[in-house]
């Protein structure tokens, strides 16, 4: 069952009615059952994967929690000295670390086999062929379970939090299963933390017209982004980026901009649907976007784009990597040859590149994504090293303190982001070849050569797309200080319903539809 389908709104409405009719103590159980039904629509067999992750994570976390409880009891009973207490705690943490490592290896291993094993075999076969070996390794095909990266990262974040004793483990396996499999976020995130969701998922709730109304409006806005913009723009973008030998010159620029807008409208639209659906049940999931295209630097951009993944990577990859023994030893060695100041930066370099290598691999089993991740990490580190120069420039150049310079920073960041995205869809060498053609072959495309017409964006479609993008950007700008829904709430009831009904008509009349709305799944469903 897809979020953009005839079945999903019907499923959601029926579930909402039941949710608010049954006694509050049973509401979380209904959400768990509904989540299982939702996921099973793709095949009952695929329920095995989230079930394995749920049960192994729960068992290991409870085992670690029991060790912590026994350790605290031992300290209370024996009142040991400082050194004895430290040694006891080291032994307990060593045993807990083994359990955590087992959970990480098992669940990330499942993810690696299902998502990356074919990629691994392809590279092994290519290497063997290069060395002159005959034959190749063959592996059967399997379908990647929906949302496996999301629920795996979310579960492993929980396991590491329990290890670090940020909170006690959940003792009820069914309640933990709801945290892992809550159906709105199961498909495309966001990646939630247990301490953020614990008091929301299991709390009994009374019907709130405001929550349902707010959630429904946000879902409608998500459908606008998806159906009016993303699904109209997507086919043209795919044609441009998949045919670099045909679409060069100015089409490279259009492809860069189009791919970025398409991806944002698709992913952010999906997030609006997910967060809106959850809000109808009185549950607030973490935001995943915060007006990224108003960012003044690439670092700020990535703090506003796919925020839940970036926070996960920062907490569970960046901090451990920057404080690891390997980083410390490497920094010490570098300090001998490069000086203390340069050596002190090594842990940050290692952690940053580890984060972006992980981000690239997370996005897909392809060298494109690996190179994309490393390219982002490299640019971010260069930008960090140039911070001092930027500061000096700001001191001596009055222009840097004007609004026009802020506009320049925003445009520069958007163009840089769009250029880096080229590593996702072009091979490494093609990125630079297309970048060169952008300048050497730049010019107004000839309408008679058939290339523009082949994109399918003519007449009304082009006008609707342009108006939709302007509308989306205007709403994003309006939300800089206050939510549009909050602004609308203060208007008369007739104005509120008139605006919402107008948006509904826009989606209904100008949306791009296929059979059952499922012609174009969300880009991030594959992750």
Tab-separated table of C-alpha atoms in Angstrom, residues 227-499:
chain	number	residue	atom	x	y	z
A	227	UNK	CA	1.278	14.992	-7.656
A	228	UNK	CA	1.382	18.504	-9.107
A	229	UNK	CA	5.149	19.100	-9.123
A	230	UNK	CA	7.232	15.952	-8.585
A	231	UNK	CA	5.292	13.520	-10.774
A	232	UNK	CA	4.934	16.106	-13.544
A	233	UNK	CA	8.620	17.035	-13.494
A	234	UNK	CA	10.078	13.562	-12.886
A	235	UNK	CA	9.758	12.000	-16.377
A	236	UNK	CA	11.410	15.005	-18.032
A	237	UNK	CA	14.262	15.015	-15.533
A	238	UNK	CA	14.839	11.278	-15.980
A	239	UNK	CA	15.029	11.749	-19.747
A	240	UNK	CA	17.622	14.531	-19.411
A	241	UNK	CA	19.905	12.838	-16.903
A	242	UNK	CA	19.724	9.403	-18.544
A	243	UNK	CA	20.763	10.702	-21.990
A	244	UNK	CA	23.853	12.898	-21.531
A	245	UNK	CA	24.884	12.283	-25.132
A	246	UNK	CA	21.682	14.018	-26.271
A	247	UNK	CA	20.931	16.525	-23.522
A	248	UNK	CA	24.083	18.587	-23.102
A	249	UNK	CA	24.742	22.321	-22.887
A	250	UNK	CA	21.931	24.278	-21.258
A	251	UNK	CA	20.029	21.029	-20.667
A	252	UNK	CA	22.679	20.123	-18.078
A	253	UNK	CA	21.662	23.210	-16.086
A	254	UNK	CA	18.001	22.351	-16.485
A	255	UNK	CA	18.754	18.801	-15.407
A	256	UNK	CA	20.607	20.029	-12.294
A	257	UNK	CA	17.799	22.350	-11.272
A	258	UNK	CA	15.050	19.948	-12.311
A	259	UNK	CA	16.566	16.991	-10.424
A	260	UNK	CA	16.928	19.068	-7.253
A	261	UNK	CA	13.370	20.421	-7.408
A	262	UNK	CA	11.984	16.989	-8.289
A	263	UNK	CA	13.787	15.314	-5.436
A	264	UNK	CA	12.724	17.984	-2.936
A	265	UNK	CA	9.071	18.034	-4.011
A	266	UNK	CA	8.955	14.239	-3.944
A	267	UNK	CA	10.763	13.683	-0.638
A	268	UNK	CA	9.388	16.713	1.235
A	269	UNK	CA	5.924	15.924	-0.127
A	270	UNK	CA	6.217	12.418	1.258
A	271	UNK	CA	7.308	13.806	4.617
A	272	UNK	CA	4.292	16.131	4.697
A	273	UNK	CA	1.998	13.163	4.091
A	274	UNK	CA	3.756	11.082	6.760
A	275	UNK	CA	3.851	13.822	9.391
A	276	UNK	CA	0.292	14.856	8.612
A	277	UNK	CA	-1.000	11.299	8.934
A	278	UNK	CA	0.749	10.879	12.289
A	279	UNK	CA	-0.565	14.214	13.551
A	280	UNK	CA	-4.137	13.072	12.904
A	281	UNK	CA	-3.522	10.510	15.665
A	282	UNK	CA	-2.040	13.204	17.908
A	283	UNK	CA	1.545	12.008	17.280
A	284	UNK	CA	4.269	14.446	16.257
A	285	UNK	CA	7.124	12.904	14.307
A	286	UNK	CA	10.416	14.823	13.983
A	287	UNK	CA	10.659	17.282	11.107
A	288	UNK	CA	12.867	16.310	8.188
A	289	UNK	CA	13.102	19.639	6.317
A	290	UNK	CA	13.490	23.227	7.450
A	291	UNK	CA	13.513	25.454	4.351
A	292	UNK	CA	16.846	24.095	3.039
A	293	UNK	CA	16.868	26.320	-0.054
A	294	UNK	CA	17.238	29.394	2.144
A	295	UNK	CA	20.573	28.115	3.505
A	296	UNK	CA	23.698	30.267	3.209
A	297	UNK	CA	26.226	27.433	3.232
A	298	UNK	CA	26.360	23.759	2.326
A	299	UNK	CA	26.812	22.806	5.985
A	300	UNK	CA	23.673	24.724	6.911
A	301	UNK	CA	21.865	23.163	3.970
A	302	UNK	CA	22.578	19.644	5.240
A	303	UNK	CA	21.418	20.610	8.725
A	304	UNK	CA	18.063	21.460	7.129
A	305	UNK	CA	17.739	18.601	4.610
A	306	UNK	CA	16.889	15.051	5.710
A	307	UNK	CA	17.417	16.293	9.236
A	308	UNK	CA	16.661	13.030	11.030
A	309	UNK	CA	19.307	11.128	9.035
A	310	UNK	CA	21.869	13.892	9.506
A	311	UNK	CA	21.227	13.942	13.265
A	312	UNK	CA	21.552	10.131	13.380
A	313	UNK	CA	24.852	10.240	11.508
A	314	UNK	CA	26.177	13.028	13.698
A	315	UNK	CA	25.310	11.280	16.967
A	316	UNK	CA	26.118	7.666	16.132
A	317	UNK	CA	28.899	8.051	13.533
A	318	UNK	CA	30.565	11.474	13.821
A	319	UNK	CA	30.997	11.666	17.590
A	320	UNK	CA	32.190	8.056	18.075
A	321	UNK	CA	34.529	8.314	15.066
A	322	UNK	CA	36.024	11.645	16.166
A	323	UNK	CA	36.706	10.340	19.693
A	324	UNK	CA	37.866	6.857	18.688
A	325	UNK	CA	41.313	5.466	19.489
A	326	UNK	CA	42.136	5.353	15.782
A	327	UNK	CA	41.427	9.071	15.425
A	328	UNK	CA	43.448	9.876	18.517
A	329	UNK	CA	46.453	7.831	17.349
A	330	UNK	CA	46.286	9.270	13.827
A	331	UNK	CA	46.072	12.809	15.198
A	332	UNK	CA	49.067	12.204	17.452
A	333	UNK	CA	51.106	10.847	14.543
A	334	UNK	CA	50.086	13.731	12.265
A	335	UNK	CA	51.012	16.266	14.941
A	336	UNK	CA	54.631	15.060	14.848
A	337	UNK	CA	54.974	15.873	11.151
A	338	UNK	CA	52.416	18.642	10.576
A	339	UNK	CA	52.240	20.399	13.924
A	340	UNK	CA	49.779	20.329	16.797
A	341	UNK	CA	47.208	22.564	15.102
A	342	UNK	CA	47.012	20.472	11.939
A	343	UNK	CA	47.104	17.225	13.904
A	344	UNK	CA	44.205	18.386	16.048
A	345	UNK	CA	42.018	18.620	12.950
A	346	UNK	CA	42.570	14.997	11.937
A	347	UNK	CA	39.757	13.508	14.106
A	348	UNK	CA	37.263	15.919	12.514
A	349	UNK	CA	38.491	15.007	9.016
A	350	UNK	CA	38.210	11.282	9.737
A	351	UNK	CA	34.768	11.627	11.316
A	352	UNK	CA	33.438	13.872	8.538
A	353	UNK	CA	34.552	11.588	5.726
A	354	UNK	CA	33.246	8.541	7.625
A	355	UNK	CA	29.861	10.227	7.983
A	356	UNK	CA	29.646	11.077	4.310
A	357	UNK	CA	30.890	7.700	3.164
A	358	UNK	CA	28.127	6.181	5.313
A	359	UNK	CA	25.588	8.643	3.920
A	360	UNK	CA	26.564	7.724	0.375
A	361	UNK	CA	26.345	3.982	1.020
A	362	UNK	CA	23.030	4.476	2.842
A	363	UNK	CA	21.533	6.144	-0.216
A	364	UNK	CA	22.221	3.259	-2.559
A	365	UNK	CA	24.372	0.342	-3.702
A	366	UNK	CA	26.271	2.216	-6.377
A	367	UNK	CA	29.648	3.883	-6.834
A	368	UNK	CA	27.683	6.993	-7.791
A	369	UNK	CA	26.447	7.354	-4.229
A	370	UNK	CA	29.847	6.571	-2.738
A	371	UNK	CA	31.467	9.296	-4.857
A	372	UNK	CA	28.561	11.660	-4.086
A	373	UNK	CA	29.084	11.172	-0.356
A	374	UNK	CA	32.846	11.672	-0.529
A	375	UNK	CA	32.402	14.747	-2.741
A	376	UNK	CA	30.045	16.329	-0.194
A	377	UNK	CA	32.440	15.545	2.641
A	378	UNK	CA	35.375	17.029	0.741
A	379	UNK	CA	33.531	20.262	-0.072
A	380	UNK	CA	32.369	20.622	3.535
A	381	UNK	CA	35.914	20.213	4.849
A	382	UNK	CA	37.273	22.730	2.328
A	383	UNK	CA	34.545	25.177	3.358
A	384	UNK	CA	35.468	24.643	6.985
A	385	UNK	CA	39.127	25.389	6.272
A	386	UNK	CA	38.163	28.594	4.449
A	387	UNK	CA	36.051	29.885	7.359
A	388	UNK	CA	38.840	32.217	8.480
A	389	UNK	CA	39.128	33.714	4.996
A	390	UNK	CA	35.362	34.250	4.858
A	391	UNK	CA	35.537	36.055	8.188
A	392	UNK	CA	38.351	38.329	7.011
A	393	UNK	CA	36.461	39.024	3.793
A	394	UNK	CA	33.459	40.056	5.862
A	395	UNK	CA	35.562	42.465	7.915
A	396	UNK	CA	37.009	44.298	4.918
A	397	UNK	CA	34.104	44.138	2.440
A	398	UNK	CA	30.932	46.112	3.308
A	399	UNK	CA	29.029	44.257	0.585
A	400	UNK	CA	29.170	41.084	2.709
A	401	UNK	CA	26.877	42.756	5.253
A	402	UNK	CA	24.100	43.516	2.795
A	403	UNK	CA	20.952	41.609	1.864
A	404	UNK	CA	22.279	41.143	-1.659
A	405	UNK	CA	25.223	39.202	-0.314
A	406	UNK	CA	22.806	36.952	1.588
A	407	UNK	CA	20.956	36.351	-1.672
A	408	UNK	CA	24.283	35.528	-3.329
A	409	UNK	CA	25.107	33.041	-0.537
A	410	UNK	CA	21.748	31.331	-0.927
A	411	UNK	CA	22.052	31.048	-4.706
A	412	UNK	CA	25.660	29.835	-4.439
A	413	UNK	CA	24.620	27.136	-1.943
A	414	UNK	CA	21.707	25.949	-4.077
A	415	UNK	CA	23.884	25.745	-7.201
A	416	UNK	CA	26.632	23.902	-5.325
A	417	UNK	CA	24.125	21.416	-3.916
A	418	UNK	CA	22.584	20.852	-7.351
A	419	UNK	CA	26.017	20.340	-8.908
A	420	UNK	CA	27.020	17.797	-6.250
A	421	UNK	CA	23.779	15.928	-6.926
A	422	UNK	CA	25.107	15.248	-10.436
A	423	UNK	CA	27.357	12.596	-8.889
A	424	UNK	CA	24.175	10.650	-8.075
A	425	UNK	CA	23.052	10.242	-11.663
A	426	UNK	CA	26.145	10.662	-13.859
A	427	UNK	CA	29.330	8.555	-13.789
A	428	UNK	CA	32.297	10.388	-12.268
A	429	UNK	CA	33.914	11.450	-15.541
A	430	UNK	CA	30.575	12.380	-17.081
A	431	UNK	CA	29.951	14.908	-14.292
A	432	UNK	CA	32.946	16.952	-15.397
A	433	UNK	CA	32.239	16.425	-19.096
A	434	UNK	CA	28.685	17.699	-18.632
A	435	UNK	CA	29.903	20.586	-16.482
A	436	UNK	CA	32.265	21.558	-19.307
A	437	UNK	CA	29.517	21.306	-21.927
A	438	UNK	CA	27.370	23.584	-19.799
A	439	UNK	CA	29.749	26.407	-20.638
A	440	UNK	CA	31.080	25.360	-24.047
A	441	UNK	CA	27.658	24.514	-25.481
A	442	UNK	CA	25.581	26.988	-23.482
A	443	UNK	CA	22.933	28.717	-25.488
A	444	UNK	CA	19.253	28.819	-26.234
A	445	UNK	CA	18.145	25.326	-27.245
A	446	UNK	CA	16.767	25.010	-30.737
A	447	UNK	CA	13.059	24.251	-30.452
A	448	UNK	CA	13.091	22.606	-33.847
A	449	UNK	CA	15.538	19.832	-32.982
A	450	UNK	CA	12.870	17.897	-31.039
A	451	UNK	CA	14.826	17.561	-27.811
A	452	UNK	CA	12.683	19.928	-25.769
A	453	UNK	CA	9.442	18.590	-27.218
A	454	UNK	CA	10.508	15.046	-26.283
A	455	UNK	CA	10.543	16.021	-22.614
A	456	UNK	CA	6.753	16.230	-22.599
A	457	UNK	CA	6.580	19.584	-20.816
A	458	UNK	CA	4.690	21.717	-23.274
A	459	UNK	CA	1.864	24.219	-22.998
A	460	UNK	CA	-0.361	23.770	-19.937
A	461	UNK	CA	1.973	21.272	-18.241
A	462	UNK	CA	4.862	23.715	-18.313
A	463	UNK	CA	2.666	26.553	-16.997
A	464	UNK	CA	1.253	24.417	-14.179
A	465	UNK	CA	4.726	23.230	-13.216
A	466	UNK	CA	6.177	26.754	-13.138
A	467	UNK	CA	3.232	28.098	-11.124
A	468	UNK	CA	3.411	25.143	-8.743
A	469	UNK	CA	7.126	25.661	-8.051
A	470	UNK	CA	6.583	29.395	-7.427
A	471	UNK	CA	3.677	28.579	-5.106
A	472	UNK	CA	5.766	26.010	-3.201
A	473	UNK	CA	8.633	28.495	-2.804
A	474	UNK	CA	6.256	31.247	-1.648
A	475	UNK	CA	4.731	29.018	1.041
A	476	UNK	CA	8.207	28.046	2.216
A	477	UNK	CA	9.168	31.734	2.471
A	478	UNK	CA	5.973	32.516	4.406
A	479	UNK	CA	6.809	29.828	6.947
A	480	UNK	CA	10.059	31.519	7.865
A	481	UNK	CA	8.492	33.025	10.986
A	482	UNK	CA	5.259	31.107	11.450
A	483	UNK	CA	3.501	28.029	10.091
A	484	UNK	CA	1.019	28.745	7.317
A	485	UNK	CA	-1.456	26.496	9.120
A	486	UNK	CA	-1.181	28.678	12.229
A	487	UNK	CA	-1.680	31.785	10.115
A	488	UNK	CA	-4.717	30.205	8.495
A	489	UNK	CA	-6.148	29.186	11.872
A	490	UNK	CA	-6.617	32.850	12.818
A	491	UNK	CA	-8.708	33.575	9.732
A	492	UNK	CA	-12.497	33.275	9.586
A	493	UNK	CA	-13.825	29.740	9.150
A	494	UNK	CA	-15.064	30.434	5.630
A	495	UNK	CA	-11.620	31.673	4.599
A	496	UNK	CA	-9.980	28.595	6.117
A	497	UNK	CA	-12.210	26.137	4.324
A	498	UNK	CA	-12.073	28.171	1.137
A	499	UNK	CA	-8.253	28.006	1.033
